[in-house]
Amino acid sequence: MRQTVTDKYPSRTGSEAEIMDRKDPVVHQEPEQSSGPLSTDEMKSFQKNGYLLKKQLFNEEEVTILRKELDQIMKANESRDADDVIKEPGSNEIRSIFEIHKDGGFFQALSKNERIVKIAEQLLADQVYITQSRINFKPGFKGKEFYWHSDFETWHVEDGMPDMRAVSCSIVLTDNYEFNGPLMLIPGSQNWYVSCPGKTPEGNYKESLKKQESGVPDNDSMRWLVDEADGDIDRATGPAGSVLFFDCNTMHGSAGNISPYARSNVFFVYNSFKNKLQQPFSGMDPRPEFLANRENVEPIKPGRDQLARRK
Ligand code: 6CS
Ligand code: FE
């Protein structure tokens, strides 16, 4: 039965694009009073910009372990033809592998690693669970772009995420340079919601994970957001082992990778336990579980800090 809830963030209702105010806090407790791994300044920086890069949160030895696990999961999925393995448009290269936090092994343990979970808890001021996880692999020479988008816009419309109270955590597994398609973010863009024109096509995710066309901002709204940031488009560049935390509504995207160097990252989305998914605001059927977890959701108990090495 369809519940009647007011839609704080309407989008894809067929009408014109509109820039609306954010109606939720960016950090869910006062930076000065919050306790957790982030300093007051780091909390303030996340609040102002909508993201925070923790350089080398994982050390070189840990990065070696992470890379080995990445290679193994890529090999295991190379010839697996399944919905949760997304290929690059027009080629057979893997673009993303979803739901890795349920692998019953390394990535499941990593998703509970206290070094990252406690930061998510501090930002969201609540217990958290994973609403989506994936490995993004942007191969050298042929990795295609991700067009500008707010994740929240999709998660709200297609998955029924009610409020802006989720944070993405991207663990950088390769050195990210200006030239291998790093994530680009618009500082301050988390403070506005771009309501997008158009309607969501049936089964949209089958195309949108390769190339998103529905729920992307129009050119005028995008120009407005960048102008508001004084023309600043930031890039998440840095050595492997760095971890980027970014708000669910921060406008971001990335260019293609025609350099010889792949760009891969592990991506966990932590959602507040008070912000569990409802019926999609599009009125359509929910997307599959591998994209948007809603079954057997439990708050994460932060796990041990040490990376579990495979024997
Ligand atoms: O569909 C998703 O959940 C994610 N993927 C894309 C291409 N856009 C929205 C969101 O980041
Ligand atoms: Fe995204």
mmCIF file of C-alpha atoms and ligand atoms in Angstrom:
data_model
loop_
_atom_site.group_PDB
_atom_site.id
_atom_site.type_symbol
_atom_site.label_atom_id
_atom_site.label_comp_id
_atom_site.label_asym_id
_atom_site.label_seq_id
_atom_site.Cartn_x
_atom_site.Cartn_y
_atom_site.Cartn_z
ATOM 1 C CA MET A 1 0.000 0.000 0.000
ATOM 2 C CA ARG A 2 1.313 3.405 -0.909
ATOM 3 C CA GLN A 3 2.011 5.562 2.114
ATOM 4 C CA THR A 4 1.097 9.228 2.061
ATOM 5 C CA VAL A 5 4.179 11.141 3.066
ATOM 6 C CA THR A 6 4.978 14.675 2.067
ATOM 7 C CA ASP A 7 7.771 14.932 -0.420
ATOM 8 C CA LYS A 8 10.306 17.455 0.883
ATOM 9 C CA TYR A 9 12.380 17.130 -2.254
ATOM 10 C CA PRO A 10 10.215 16.647 -5.335
ATOM 11 C CA SER A 11 12.080 15.910 -8.555
ATOM 12 C CA ARG A 12 11.329 14.396 -11.975
ATOM 13 C CA THR A 13 7.712 15.401 -11.664
ATOM 14 C CA GLY A 14 7.754 16.454 -15.287
ATOM 15 C CA SER A 15 8.021 20.166 -14.563
ATOM 16 C CA GLU A 16 10.794 22.709 -15.037
ATOM 17 C CA ALA A 17 14.096 22.531 -13.146
ATOM 18 C CA GLU A 18 14.102 24.359 -9.825
ATOM 19 C CA ILE A 19 16.766 25.087 -7.248
ATOM 20 C CA MET A 20 15.394 24.568 -3.753
ATOM 21 C CA ASP A 21 16.858 25.071 -0.277
ATOM 22 C CA ARG A 22 18.198 22.114 1.649
ATOM 23 C CA LYS A 23 15.858 21.346 4.556
ATOM 24 C CA ASP A 24 18.181 19.129 6.601
ATOM 25 C CA PRO A 25 21.439 19.859 8.396
ATOM 26 C CA VAL A 26 24.735 18.934 6.707
ATOM 27 C CA VAL A 27 26.395 17.748 9.907
ATOM 28 C CA HIS A 28 23.810 16.448 12.314
ATOM 29 C CA GLN A 29 25.450 17.653 15.496
ATOM 30 C CA GLU A 30 27.276 20.853 16.372
ATOM 31 C CA PRO A 31 30.936 20.611 15.323
ATOM 32 C CA GLU A 32 32.101 22.059 18.675
ATOM 33 C CA GLN A 33 30.145 19.566 20.735
ATOM 34 C CA SER A 34 30.596 16.458 18.657
ATOM 35 C CA SER A 35 32.795 13.644 19.797
ATOM 36 C CA GLY A 36 34.446 11.227 17.400
ATOM 37 C CA PRO A 37 37.523 10.917 15.211
ATOM 38 C CA LEU A 38 36.989 14.235 13.365
ATOM 39 C CA SER A 39 38.248 17.474 14.855
ATOM 40 C CA THR A 40 35.980 20.521 15.169
ATOM 41 C CA ASP A 41 37.750 22.050 12.166
ATOM 42 C CA GLU A 42 37.198 18.938 10.070
ATOM 43 C CA MET A 43 33.501 18.889 11.009
ATOM 44 C CA LYS A 44 33.262 22.566 10.047
ATOM 45 C CA SER A 45 35.047 21.967 6.779
ATOM 46 C CA PHE A 46 32.612 19.162 5.875
ATOM 47 C CA GLN A 47 29.713 21.416 6.847
ATOM 48 C CA LYS A 48 30.983 24.249 4.642
ATOM 49 C CA ASN A 49 32.093 22.278 1.586
ATOM 50 C CA GLY A 50 29.969 19.122 1.671
ATOM 51 C CA TYR A 51 32.998 16.803 1.680
ATOM 52 C CA LEU A 52 36.244 16.033 3.471
ATOM 53 C CA LEU A 53 39.301 14.201 2.184
ATOM 54 C CA LYS A 54 41.261 12.298 4.818
ATOM 55 C CA LYS A 55 44.654 11.803 3.216
ATOM 56 C CA GLN A 56 46.160 8.339 3.713
ATOM 57 C CA LEU A 57 43.685 7.110 6.293
ATOM 58 C CA PHE A 58 45.007 3.707 5.264
ATOM 59 C CA ASN A 59 48.792 3.251 5.146
ATOM 60 C CA GLU A 60 50.888 1.706 2.374
ATOM 61 C CA GLU A 61 50.840 -1.777 3.820
ATOM 62 C CA GLU A 62 47.052 -1.617 4.115
ATOM 63 C CA VAL A 63 46.745 -0.313 0.565
ATOM 64 C CA THR A 64 48.688 -3.372 -0.645
ATOM 65 C CA ILE A 65 46.137 -5.609 1.074
ATOM 66 C CA LEU A 66 43.237 -3.560 -0.335
ATOM 67 C CA ARG A 67 44.623 -3.788 -3.871
ATOM 68 C CA LYS A 68 45.124 -7.536 -3.644
ATOM 69 C CA GLU A 69 41.496 -7.923 -2.602
ATOM 70 C CA LEU A 70 40.393 -5.616 -5.418
ATOM 71 C CA ASP A 71 42.268 -7.752 -7.975
ATOM 72 C CA GLN A 72 40.665 -10.898 -6.620
ATOM 73 C CA ILE A 73 37.136 -9.534 -6.747
ATOM 74 C CA MET A 74 37.687 -8.192 -10.257
ATOM 75 C CA LYS A 75 38.955 -11.591 -11.428
ATOM 76 C CA ALA A 76 36.080 -13.395 -9.764
ATOM 77 C CA ASN A 77 33.582 -11.150 -11.571
ATOM 78 C CA GLU A 78 35.325 -10.864 -14.960
ATOM 79 C CA SER A 79 33.138 -13.327 -16.755
ATOM 80 C CA ARG A 80 30.143 -13.235 -14.425
ATOM 81 C CA ASP A 81 27.108 -11.920 -16.226
ATOM 82 C CA ALA A 82 24.911 -10.540 -13.442
ATOM 83 C CA ASP A 83 22.856 -7.437 -12.683
ATOM 84 C CA ASP A 84 25.233 -6.300 -9.960
ATOM 85 C CA VAL A 85 28.237 -6.270 -12.304
ATOM 86 C CA ILE A 86 28.017 -3.162 -14.492
ATOM 87 C CA LYS A 87 30.045 -2.972 -17.697
ATOM 88 C CA GLU A 88 31.333 0.171 -19.386
ATOM 89 C CA PRO A 89 29.009 1.465 -22.121
ATOM 90 C CA GLY A 90 30.135 -0.108 -25.395
ATOM 91 C CA SER A 91 32.751 -2.452 -23.928
ATOM 92 C CA ASN A 92 33.108 -5.506 -21.721
ATOM 93 C CA GLU A 93 35.269 -3.807 -19.088
ATOM 94 C CA ILE A 94 33.879 -3.783 -15.554
ATOM 95 C CA ARG A 95 32.680 -0.336 -14.421
ATOM 96 C CA SER A 96 31.148 -1.212 -11.044
ATOM 97 C CA ILE A 97 30.507 -4.217 -8.835
ATOM 98 C CA PHE A 98 27.681 -3.667 -6.337
ATOM 99 C CA GLU A 99 26.783 -5.006 -2.896
ATOM 100 C CA ILE A 100 30.332 -5.858 -1.945
ATOM 101 C CA HIS A 101 29.565 -5.330 1.745
ATOM 102 C CA LYS A 102 27.760 -8.668 1.688
ATOM 103 C CA ASP A 103 30.667 -10.722 0.316
ATOM 104 C CA GLY A 104 30.997 -12.600 3.601
ATOM 105 C CA GLY A 105 34.687 -11.748 3.661
ATOM 106 C CA PHE A 106 37.141 -8.917 3.290
ATOM 107 C CA PHE A 107 34.860 -6.153 2.029
ATOM 108 C CA GLN A 108 32.158 -6.987 4.546
ATOM 109 C CA ALA A 109 34.710 -6.550 7.336
ATOM 110 C CA LEU A 110 36.021 -3.373 5.714
ATOM 111 C CA SER A 111 32.520 -1.873 5.631
ATOM 112 C CA LYS A 112 32.436 -2.176 9.431
ATOM 113 C CA ASN A 113 35.978 -0.897 10.002
ATOM 114 C CA GLU A 114 35.769 1.451 12.948
ATOM 115 C CA ARG A 115 38.123 3.977 11.350
ATOM 116 C CA ILE A 116 35.467 4.832 8.776
ATOM 117 C CA VAL A 117 32.231 3.897 10.542
ATOM 118 C CA LYS A 118 32.934 6.187 13.506
ATOM 119 C CA ILE A 119 33.413 9.136 11.153
ATOM 120 C CA ALA A 120 30.072 8.395 9.462
ATOM 121 C CA GLU A 121 28.412 8.136 12.892
ATOM 122 C CA GLN A 122 29.896 11.456 13.953
ATOM 123 C CA LEU A 123 28.712 13.271 10.817
ATOM 124 C CA LEU A 124 25.215 11.776 10.960
ATOM 125 C CA ALA A 125 24.917 11.726 14.777
ATOM 126 C CA ASP A 126 23.318 8.315 14.702
ATOM 127 C CA GLN A 127 23.932 4.634 14.261
ATOM 128 C CA VAL A 128 24.418 3.814 10.615
ATOM 129 C CA TYR A 129 23.859 1.013 8.117
ATOM 130 C CA ILE A 130 24.909 0.570 4.509
ATOM 131 C CA THR A 131 22.344 1.530 1.911
ATOM 132 C CA GLN A 132 24.600 0.927 -1.114
ATOM 133 C CA SER A 133 28.128 -0.320 -1.714
ATOM 134 C CA ARG A 134 30.197 -0.746 -4.823
ATOM 135 C CA ILE A 135 33.652 -0.921 -6.298
ATOM 136 C CA ASN A 136 34.126 1.587 -9.082
ATOM 137 C CA PHE A 137 36.809 0.684 -11.528
ATOM 138 C CA LYS A 138 37.732 3.239 -14.124
ATOM 139 C CA PRO A 139 40.125 1.474 -16.471
ATOM 140 C CA GLY A 140 42.920 3.342 -18.210
ATOM 141 C CA PHE A 141 42.283 4.404 -21.822
ATOM 142 C CA LYS A 142 38.583 3.572 -21.846
ATOM 143 C CA GLY A 143 37.005 4.500 -18.493
ATOM 144 C CA LYS A 144 33.954 6.614 -19.252
ATOM 145 C CA GLU A 145 32.706 9.633 -17.339
ATOM 146 C CA PHE A 146 30.032 9.904 -14.648
ATOM 147 C CA TYR A 147 27.939 12.955 -15.495
ATOM 148 C CA TRP A 148 27.164 15.564 -12.770
ATOM 149 C CA HIS A 149 24.586 14.418 -10.249
ATOM 150 C CA SER A 150 23.475 14.515 -6.638
ATOM 151 C CA ASP A 151 23.261 10.945 -5.325
ATOM 152 C CA PHE A 152 20.442 11.974 -3.022
ATOM 153 C CA GLU A 153 18.264 12.991 -5.948
ATOM 154 C CA THR A 154 18.366 9.394 -7.245
ATOM 155 C CA TRP A 155 18.146 7.788 -3.810
ATOM 156 C CA HIS A 156 15.143 9.943 -2.916
ATOM 157 C CA VAL A 157 13.208 9.542 -6.165
ATOM 158 C CA GLU A 158 14.115 5.936 -7.020
ATOM 159 C CA ASP A 159 14.822 4.420 -3.591
ATOM 160 C CA GLY A 160 12.628 6.416 -1.181
ATOM 161 C CA MET A 161 15.383 7.871 0.996
ATOM 162 C CA PRO A 162 13.397 10.469 2.966
ATOM 163 C CA ASP A 163 15.977 12.958 4.271
ATOM 164 C CA MET A 164 19.486 14.154 3.555
ATOM 165 C CA ARG A 165 21.156 12.151 6.292
ATOM 166 C CA ALA A 166 23.563 9.845 4.482
ATOM 167 C CA VAL A 167 27.250 10.061 3.722
ATOM 168 C CA SER A 168 29.313 8.399 1.010
ATOM 169 C CA CYS A 169 32.739 7.091 1.822
ATOM 170 C CA SER A 170 35.103 6.486 -1.059
ATOM 171 C CA ILE A 171 38.349 4.671 -0.303
ATOM 172 C CA VAL A 172 40.845 5.548 -2.990
ATOM 173 C CA LEU A 173 42.703 2.417 -4.090
ATOM 174 C CA THR A 174 44.886 3.901 -6.807
ATOM 175 C CA ASP A 175 46.714 7.218 -6.782
ATOM 176 C CA ASN A 176 44.233 9.799 -8.047
ATOM 177 C CA TYR A 177 45.700 12.406 -10.354
ATOM 178 C CA GLU A 178 44.173 15.317 -12.199
ATOM 179 C CA PHE A 179 44.440 13.231 -15.370
ATOM 180 C CA ASN A 180 42.871 9.865 -14.555
ATOM 181 C CA GLY A 181 39.311 10.993 -14.050
ATOM 182 C CA PRO A 182 39.189 11.863 -10.333
ATOM 183 C CA LEU A 183 35.910 12.723 -8.665
ATOM 184 C CA MET A 184 35.070 16.407 -9.055
ATOM 185 C CA LEU A 185 32.919 18.160 -6.457
ATOM 186 C CA ILE A 186 31.246 21.554 -6.228
ATOM 187 C CA PRO A 187 31.973 22.994 -2.781
ATOM 188 C CA GLY A 188 28.832 24.271 -1.062
ATOM 189 C CA SER A 189 26.491 22.566 -3.542
ATOM 190 C CA GLN A 190 25.114 20.346 -0.764
ATOM 191 C CA ASN A 191 23.112 23.362 0.432
ATOM 192 C CA TRP A 192 20.774 23.342 -2.591
ATOM 193 C CA TYR A 193 18.597 20.709 -4.122
ATOM 194 C CA VAL A 194 18.259 20.727 -7.866
ATOM 195 C CA SER A 195 14.819 19.465 -8.724
ATOM 196 C CA CYS A 196 15.297 17.923 -12.167
ATOM 197 C CA PRO A 197 12.914 18.055 -15.094
ATOM 198 C CA GLY A 198 11.574 14.945 -16.839
ATOM 199 C CA LYS A 199 10.251 11.562 -15.727
ATOM 200 C CA THR A 200 12.007 8.378 -14.635
ATOM 201 C CA PRO A 201 11.851 5.714 -17.344
ATOM 202 C CA GLU A 202 10.781 2.180 -16.325
ATOM 203 C CA GLY A 203 13.826 0.050 -15.333
ATOM 204 C CA ASN A 204 15.986 3.185 -15.435
ATOM 205 C CA TYR A 205 18.830 1.680 -13.404
ATOM 206 C CA LYS A 206 19.780 -0.714 -16.205
ATOM 207 C CA GLU A 207 20.928 2.279 -18.255
ATOM 208 C CA SER A 208 21.653 4.899 -15.577
ATOM 209 C CA LEU A 209 24.474 2.914 -13.973
ATOM 210 C CA LYS A 210 26.310 2.975 -17.288
ATOM 211 C CA LYS A 211 25.267 6.487 -18.246
ATOM 212 C CA GLN A 212 22.902 8.573 -16.123
ATOM 213 C CA GLU A 213 20.440 10.658 -18.122
ATOM 214 C CA SER A 214 17.454 10.994 -15.788
ATOM 215 C CA GLY A 215 17.889 13.114 -12.642
ATOM 216 C CA VAL A 216 20.845 15.087 -13.897
ATOM 217 C CA PRO A 217 20.895 18.859 -13.450
ATOM 218 C CA ASP A 218 20.099 21.161 -16.352
ATOM 219 C CA ASN A 219 22.904 23.409 -17.612
ATOM 220 C CA ASP A 220 21.548 26.592 -16.036
ATOM 221 C CA SER A 221 21.284 25.064 -12.538
ATOM 222 C CA MET A 222 24.745 23.574 -12.890
ATOM 223 C CA ARG A 223 26.225 26.907 -13.956
ATOM 224 C CA TRP A 224 24.458 28.593 -11.005
ATOM 225 C CA LEU A 225 25.960 26.108 -8.508
ATOM 226 C CA VAL A 226 29.482 26.583 -9.861
ATOM 227 C CA ASP A 227 29.060 30.389 -9.905
ATOM 228 C CA GLU A 228 27.941 30.226 -6.256
ATOM 229 C CA ALA A 229 31.218 28.398 -5.530
ATOM 230 C CA ASP A 230 33.112 31.252 -7.245
ATOM 231 C CA GLY A 231 33.991 28.977 -10.121
ATOM 232 C CA ASP A 232 35.645 26.395 -7.913
ATOM 233 C CA ILE A 233 35.403 22.778 -9.018
ATOM 234 C CA ASP A 234 37.413 20.713 -6.554
ATOM 235 C CA ARG A 235 39.038 17.364 -7.365
ATOM 236 C CA ALA A 236 39.570 14.421 -5.025
ATOM 237 C CA THR A 237 43.206 13.848 -5.922
ATOM 238 C CA GLY A 238 45.627 12.157 -3.583
ATOM 239 C CA PRO A 239 47.589 9.018 -2.845
ATOM 240 C CA ALA A 240 46.023 5.573 -2.559
ATOM 241 C CA GLY A 241 44.685 4.983 0.945
ATOM 242 C CA SER A 242 43.039 8.415 1.142
ATOM 243 C CA VAL A 243 39.355 8.403 1.989
ATOM 244 C CA LEU A 244 36.805 10.899 0.761
ATOM 245 C CA PHE A 245 33.632 11.476 2.763
ATOM 246 C CA PHE A 246 30.941 13.397 0.945
ATOM 247 C CA ASP A 247 27.405 14.406 1.709
ATOM 248 C CA CYS A 248 24.622 12.620 -0.164
ATOM 249 C CA ASN A 249 23.563 15.860 -1.871
ATOM 250 C CA THR A 250 26.958 17.241 -2.925
ATOM 251 C CA MET A 251 26.987 17.762 -6.698
ATOM 252 C CA HIS A 252 29.728 15.602 -8.207
ATOM 253 C CA GLY A 253 30.849 13.835 -11.351
ATOM 254 C CA SER A 254 33.993 12.675 -13.075
ATOM 255 C CA ALA A 255 35.510 12.861 -16.524
ATOM 256 C CA GLY A 256 36.634 9.900 -18.621
ATOM 257 C CA ASN A 257 40.019 8.301 -18.134
ATOM 258 C CA ILE A 258 42.184 8.242 -21.245
ATOM 259 C CA SER A 259 45.404 8.038 -19.226
ATOM 260 C CA PRO A 260 47.120 4.627 -18.971
ATOM 261 C CA TYR A 261 46.405 4.466 -15.220
ATOM 262 C CA ALA A 262 43.227 2.930 -13.838
ATOM 263 C CA ARG A 263 41.320 4.725 -11.103
ATOM 264 C CA SER A 264 39.560 2.465 -8.637
ATOM 265 C CA ASN A 265 37.788 3.026 -5.383
ATOM 266 C CA VAL A 266 35.667 1.199 -2.853
ATOM 267 C CA PHE A 267 32.491 3.023 -2.107
ATOM 268 C CA PHE A 268 30.256 2.558 0.948
ATOM 269 C CA VAL A 269 27.171 4.694 1.583
ATOM 270 C CA TYR A 270 26.285 5.005 5.251
ATOM 271 C CA ASN A 271 22.744 6.034 6.050
ATOM 272 C CA SER A 272 21.354 7.124 9.416
ATOM 273 C CA PHE A 273 19.276 4.406 11.024
ATOM 274 C CA LYS A 274 16.513 7.029 11.362
ATOM 275 C CA ASN A 275 16.514 7.575 7.606
ATOM 276 C CA LYS A 276 15.679 4.097 6.329
ATOM 277 C CA LEU A 277 14.264 3.739 2.829
ATOM 278 C CA GLN A 278 10.533 4.083 2.265
ATOM 279 C CA GLN A 279 8.528 3.680 -0.916
ATOM 280 C CA PRO A 280 10.243 5.493 -3.827
ATOM 281 C CA PHE A 281 8.943 9.061 -4.198
ATOM 282 C CA SER A 282 8.551 8.413 -7.939
ATOM 283 C CA GLY A 283 5.654 6.089 -7.063
ATOM 284 C CA MET A 284 7.440 3.358 -9.037
ATOM 285 C CA ASP A 285 8.623 -0.020 -7.794
ATOM 286 C CA PRO A 286 11.741 0.028 -5.600
ATOM 287 C CA ARG A 287 15.053 -0.730 -7.283
ATOM 288 C CA PRO A 288 16.642 -4.114 -6.561
ATOM 289 C CA GLU A 289 18.211 -4.866 -3.221
ATOM 290 C CA PHE A 290 21.763 -4.844 -4.636
ATOM 291 C CA LEU A 291 21.382 -1.099 -5.296
ATOM 292 C CA ALA A 292 19.356 -0.048 -2.291
ATOM 293 C CA ASN A 293 19.341 -2.180 0.835
ATOM 294 C CA ARG A 294 16.058 -2.400 2.683
ATOM 295 C CA GLU A 295 15.917 -6.033 3.857
ATOM 296 C CA ASN A 296 17.209 -7.130 7.270
ATOM 297 C CA VAL A 297 18.774 -3.760 7.942
ATOM 298 C CA GLU A 298 20.659 -3.576 11.247
ATOM 299 C CA PRO A 299 22.835 -0.807 12.704
ATOM 300 C CA ILE A 300 26.525 -1.535 12.179
ATOM 301 C CA LYS A 301 28.581 -2.390 15.238
ATOM 302 C CA PRO A 302 31.915 -0.749 14.430
ATOM 303 C CA GLY A 303 34.375 -3.602 13.907
ATOM 304 C CA ARG A 304 38.072 -3.914 14.528
ATOM 305 C CA ASP A 305 40.411 -1.432 12.998
ATOM 306 C CA GLN A 306 42.881 -3.958 11.630
ATOM 307 C CA LEU A 307 42.286 -5.102 8.065
ATOM 308 C CA ALA A 308 41.443 -8.784 7.991
ATOM 309 C CA ARG A 309 44.141 -10.411 5.897
ATOM 310 C CA ARG A 310 43.145 -13.409 3.822
ATOM 311 C CA LYS A 311 45.234 -16.492 4.501
HETATM 312 O O1 6CS B 1 22.143 4.993 -9.065
HETATM 313 C C1 6CS B 1 22.786 5.248 -8.055
HETATM 314 O O2 6CS B 1 22.416 4.901 -6.937
HETATM 315 C C2 6CS B 1 24.048 6.037 -8.209
HETATM 316 N N1 6CS B 1 24.556 5.976 -9.534
HETATM 317 C C3 6CS B 1 24.458 6.936 -10.414
HETATM 318 C C4 6CS B 1 25.055 6.820 -11.772
HETATM 319 N N2 6CS B 1 23.858 8.081 -10.098
HETATM 320 C C5 6CS B 1 23.164 8.260 -8.867
HETATM 321 C C6 6CS B 1 23.839 7.461 -7.791
HETATM 322 O O3 6CS B 1 25.118 8.015 -7.563
HETATM 323 FE FE FE B 2 27.456 9.551 -7.380
#
